[in-house]
Every structure is written in C-alpha cells, then in structure tokens.
Amino acid sequence: MAFQIPRGTQDILPGEVERWQFVEQKARELCRLYQYKEIRTPIFEHTELFARGVGESTDIVQKEMYTFEDRKGRSITLRPEGTASTVRSFVEKKLYANPHQPTKLYYIGPMFRYERPQTGRFRQFVQFGIEAIGSHDPAIDAEVISLAMNLYNSVGLKKLKLIINSLGDHESRKAHKEALIAHFEPRIGEFCSDCQNRLKQNPLRILDCKKDSGHELMKSAPSILEYLNEESVSYFEKLKSYLTDLNISYEVDPNLVRGLDYYNHTAFEIMSDAEGFGAITTLAGGGRYNGLVEDIGGPKAPGIGFAMSIERLLAALNAEGYSLPLEESIDCYVVALGDKAKDRSVSLVNELRQAGLTAEKDYEDKKMKAQFKAADRLKANFVAVLGEDELEKNIITVKNMETGDQTEVSINHFISFIQESK
Ligand code: HAM
C-alpha cells in the first residue's frame, strides 16, 4: 500500500520551498528592523493552557484541537496558535522582570487545527506572528499593524484591506454583553445550538456564526462601538490617528469580532482584495489582550500581537499574479570526462563550495552533452570542463555561459578565476 499525506497537510517541495524561505527571510529582516526577537516554544503544551488562554467557548478549543494523552495520562495539545505559548513563556521565564519593556517577540512555526480543509485552510499551517507584551500605549498597536502591512508590501502584495475595530475594555465589554443578551435571548430558539451555548458564555461570538449569519437579528445587533466608555473611545481614536500618521489606510468594521476570547480594545484583520482569491480572504488577524498574562498566572501586563499564515500570503501572491524575485542560478557546474577527471572534480567542487560559490557536478556518468544539459537546467553561470588532456596540462576550460567566451585557466587559479569573474 502506498502511503498518503494526512488531509489538510502539505509537502513543500524544492521549487516551492524557496518561496517560503524568501517570505520567512523578509519576516525576520522586518523583525530585526522593528526590534522583535525570535522565540521558539514547544509544538505541544498542556491542554489547559489553550483552554484557559484561547478560551473555552471558542471553536478552536471546542472542536479544533489535536489533543491526546501522553503515556503518563497527561492531556497534551498540539499548539493551535502562538500567543498562549508565548505568554506562558513570558510568565514562566519571568521576561517581565527585564527593565526594558515591552518585551517584543516573534515566532515562525507550524500550528495545528482540526478544521475542514479547503483552499487557504489547512490542518497544519505555518504562522508568522509577533507579540509585544508590557505596554498599553496605542503607538505599539499601530507599530504591530504597521509591521504586518509592511511585510505584505515588501513581498509585493498590493490588494490589501485593513479592518479595525475596538472591543473596548472590561467595563465596555460587560455593558455590550448585557445588551447582546437582551437582544438575542427572546429569539435564541431560532439560532443554532452553538449560538444557544454562546448566549451566556460569550454572546459576542454569535456575531461570528457562519450558520446564522443571515438571521435578521444579526444586522440589528447592538454595536460594540456604541458601548465603549470614554477611555476606550480615546484609546481607539489615538490608534486611528497613529495609523493615519503612518499612512496606513483602514476601515472600521464594528462587526469584527475575532475567534479567540482574549481580545480587548484593538482588534484587526488584514484581508486580500485580489480577485479569485477564494472564499477565505483573511490573511492576518490580531489584537490586544490586556488580561491574558494575568489569566495565565502572570503579573498585570497588557499585550498586543498578530499572526498570519505563510500559506495564505503565498496564495495571495498567486492571486495577484506576482512571482517573487528568487535567485535561481548557480555559479559553476564542473563537467568531468574520464575517470581521472571525475575523481579530480570531487575535490574541485568542494573547493568551490568552500570558497562560498554554488557548485554542482555529475554523479551519473553522463556523457558530455548530458552534463552540459544538466548545467543548463541549473542555470550555471560558468561551466568548467575537465578532460584527460586538461588534467595532464593542469588546466581547466571555463565557459562563460552568458557570453559564450571560453578561457583556459590553470587549475591552481580556477577558484579565484570564478570568484573574480562572478
Ligand atoms: P487567528 O485569527 O486564529 O489568530 O489566526 C491568525 C492567522 O492564522 C489567520 O489570519 C490565518 O492567516 C492563519 N490561519 C488560521 N487558521 C488557519 C488554517 N486553518 N489554515 C491556514 N491558515 C490559518 C491567532 O492565531 C492569534 N494567535 C493571533 C494573535 C497574535 N493575536 C494576538 N497575537
């Protein structure tokens, strides 16, 4: 029986993996400019962390986690997102004790959610995310959003839409929650069983329901923006003015709810506006989580961050018909003819590589023509031919594949010749 890859996962093969590396490199470079440092946390954590961190009433915790018992009967979960783990580490490793706050961290790694796979939705996907923990200055909210927008811009994406909302502080949310319960409760029987459960736990999540999105009560539901207290309003106003200062256009969508429980104040999503992108247009999502560090057992420390999947970024690039400027050529292909030359070519490619040059040779006893074909396929800038004659004279014939010029070079000077002609 031939084995098949599990549903919702993918192999990223050479030819495609270079696009991933390009994006990851850009993300790391941006984080360096913005001074976010990398954090690597385990792929699995104790289940309780996500139940507490992401929220019991969320779809993620209720139906999407890969949870299993380890050999000692402990409940373990493959991480569905990166924020809870990052905050756990911030608390456990006492990063809050560093006098320089906020603590600015980023991660790139696989996340796991048992979702129905479709275009842009996987069961294993790679998130690039950042978290700034320890400041409630709206300037850091604007910085986080600007880093996300900058990454998309720097890989060439143009058709983007930034949507922001404020979920308010605890007091505003409480008032809004009561208004939502009053709005939905009399007719909750007309909603799906998930929404019926959400009514008391977290009625805000009703607004995010896919099944009941057409119900008339959805449109008339009280908007959070009407329930923001003065402090929440002024926080939101300040964020908007910073975004304007940074030349970042945005739309306010009072229905932007987000699927995780830890948010307050700023919530945002970046969508692709490209035609033919498919049903799932959200590229990135994030927001502020002022209570999460305490919920996870740490001190009072407000945080904000976002995450985006690399899969969706690359899909958006495809939808916009933009190909990344990837380096595809190699410096030198060594063609060897005859046994002695073949033996010598082993150390010659090694010397090229040690000098920092990309080099390849034949390992299949191919004829000269086929070796040249292989060099062409690899887009070699130079092809160096070593036959018995050349070996005897201690020379090698180097062909510049762009100009067609051929030069006989002493083998002793071969490496420096390629280096200098590059
Ligand atoms: P999220 O909205 O659940 O937020 O996910 C963020 C991003 O991860 C999505 O916008 C999407 O790009 C990607 N994503 C999520 N699920 C899938 C999937 N099944 N397949 C492919 N891509 C997916 C969070 O995860 C929060 N931790 C973000 C955050 C960080 N908030 C504050 N800090």
Short mmCIF file of C-alpha atoms and ligand atoms in Angstrom, two decimals, residues 8 54 60 64 80-84 107 111-132 144 152 258-260 262-263 268-270 280 282-289 292 303-313, ligand 1:
data_model
loop_
_atom_site.label_atom_id
_atom_site.label_comp_id
_atom_site.label_asym_id
_atom_site.label_seq_id
_atom_site.Cartn_x
_atom_site.Cartn_y
_atom_site.Cartn_z
CA GLY A 8 -5.07 19.23 5.40
CA VAL A 54 -7.61 30.86 23.89
CA ILE A 60 -10.60 26.32 18.46
CA GLU A 64 -10.37 22.08 16.54
CA PRO A 80 -3.34 25.77 17.57
CA GLU A 81 -1.79 29.27 17.74
CA GLY A 82 1.26 31.00 19.18
CA THR A 83 0.00 33.65 21.60
CA ALA A 84 -0.85 31.41 24.56
CA TYR A 107 7.74 33.29 16.02
CA MET A 111 0.26 25.34 14.15
CA PHE A 112 -2.44 22.67 14.15
CA ARG A 113 -6.21 22.96 13.93
CA TYR A 114 -8.68 20.23 13.09
CA GLU A 115 -10.66 22.28 10.58
CA ARG A 116 -12.38 21.29 7.34
CA PRO A 117 -9.61 21.66 4.78
CA GLN A 118 -10.25 23.92 1.81
CA THR A 119 -8.34 26.49 -0.21
CA GLY A 120 -6.32 28.52 2.28
CA ARG A 121 -7.36 26.37 5.24
CA PHE A 122 -5.11 23.59 6.46
CA ARG A 123 -4.82 21.34 9.48
CA GLN A 124 -1.14 22.09 9.74
CA PHE A 125 -0.15 25.61 8.69
CA VAL A 126 2.76 27.91 9.41
CA GLN A 127 2.15 31.12 11.33
CA PHE A 128 4.43 34.08 11.47
CA GLY A 129 3.35 36.09 14.50
CA ILE A 130 4.57 38.84 16.78
CA GLU A 131 3.67 39.75 20.35
CA ALA A 132 4.51 42.98 22.21
CA VAL A 144 2.21 45.92 15.28
CA TYR A 152 2.83 42.20 2.78
CA ARG A 258 -12.21 37.64 16.08
CA GLY A 259 -12.43 33.99 17.02
CA LEU A 260 -10.35 33.98 20.19
CA TYR A 262 -8.57 37.07 24.84
CA TYR A 263 -9.09 40.31 22.94
CA PHE A 268 -7.80 43.91 13.39
CA GLU A 269 -7.67 41.74 10.31
CA ILE A 270 -5.91 42.16 7.01
CA ILE A 280 -11.22 32.76 2.74
CA THR A 282 -8.36 36.88 5.77
CA LEU A 283 -4.59 36.99 5.57
CA ALA A 284 -3.77 38.01 9.13
CA GLY A 285 -5.50 38.68 12.40
CA GLY A 286 -4.57 40.12 15.72
CA GLY A 287 -5.39 42.42 18.55
CA ARG A 288 -4.84 43.49 22.12
CA TYR A 289 -5.08 41.13 25.09
CA LEU A 292 -4.23 37.30 29.21
CA GLY A 303 -0.16 42.75 25.26
CA ILE A 304 -0.86 43.03 21.55
CA GLY A 305 0.11 40.93 18.55
CA PHE A 306 -0.95 39.34 15.31
CA ALA A 307 -0.40 36.18 13.34
CA MET A 308 -0.56 35.37 9.65
CA SER A 309 -0.13 32.14 7.79
CA ILE A 310 2.56 31.90 5.17
CA GLU A 311 0.20 29.68 3.13
CA ARG A 312 -2.31 32.50 2.72
CA LEU A 313 0.35 35.09 1.97
P1 HAM B 1 -6.23 33.67 14.19
O1 HAM B 1 -7.11 34.69 13.57
O2 HAM B 1 -6.86 32.44 14.74
O3 HAM B 1 -5.39 34.41 15.32
O4 HAM B 1 -5.15 33.22 13.14
C1 HAM B 1 -4.29 34.17 12.57
C2 HAM B 1 -3.99 33.79 11.14
O5 HAM B 1 -3.52 32.44 11.06
C3 HAM B 1 -5.18 33.82 10.20
O6 HAM B 1 -5.46 35.14 9.77
C4 HAM B 1 -4.66 32.97 9.06
O7 HAM B 1 -3.70 33.69 8.27
C5 HAM B 1 -3.89 31.91 9.80
N1 HAM B 1 -4.71 30.69 9.97
C6 HAM B 1 -5.53 30.39 11.00
N2 HAM B 1 -6.07 29.17 10.80
C7 HAM B 1 -5.58 28.69 9.62
C8 HAM B 1 -5.74 27.49 8.88
N3 HAM B 1 -6.52 26.50 9.32
N4 HAM B 1 -5.06 27.35 7.71
C9 HAM B 1 -4.24 28.35 7.27
N5 HAM B 1 -4.05 29.50 7.94
C10 HAM B 1 -4.70 29.67 9.09
C11 HAM B 1 -4.43 33.83 16.09
O8 HAM B 1 -3.95 32.74 15.87
C12 HAM B 1 -3.90 34.74 17.16
N6 HAM B 1 -2.93 33.99 17.96
C13 HAM B 1 -3.28 35.97 16.55
C14 HAM B 1 -2.73 36.90 17.58
C15 HAM B 1 -1.45 37.03 17.95
N7 HAM B 1 -3.43 37.74 18.32
C16 HAM B 1 -2.61 38.37 19.13
N8 HAM B 1 -1.41 37.94 18.93
#
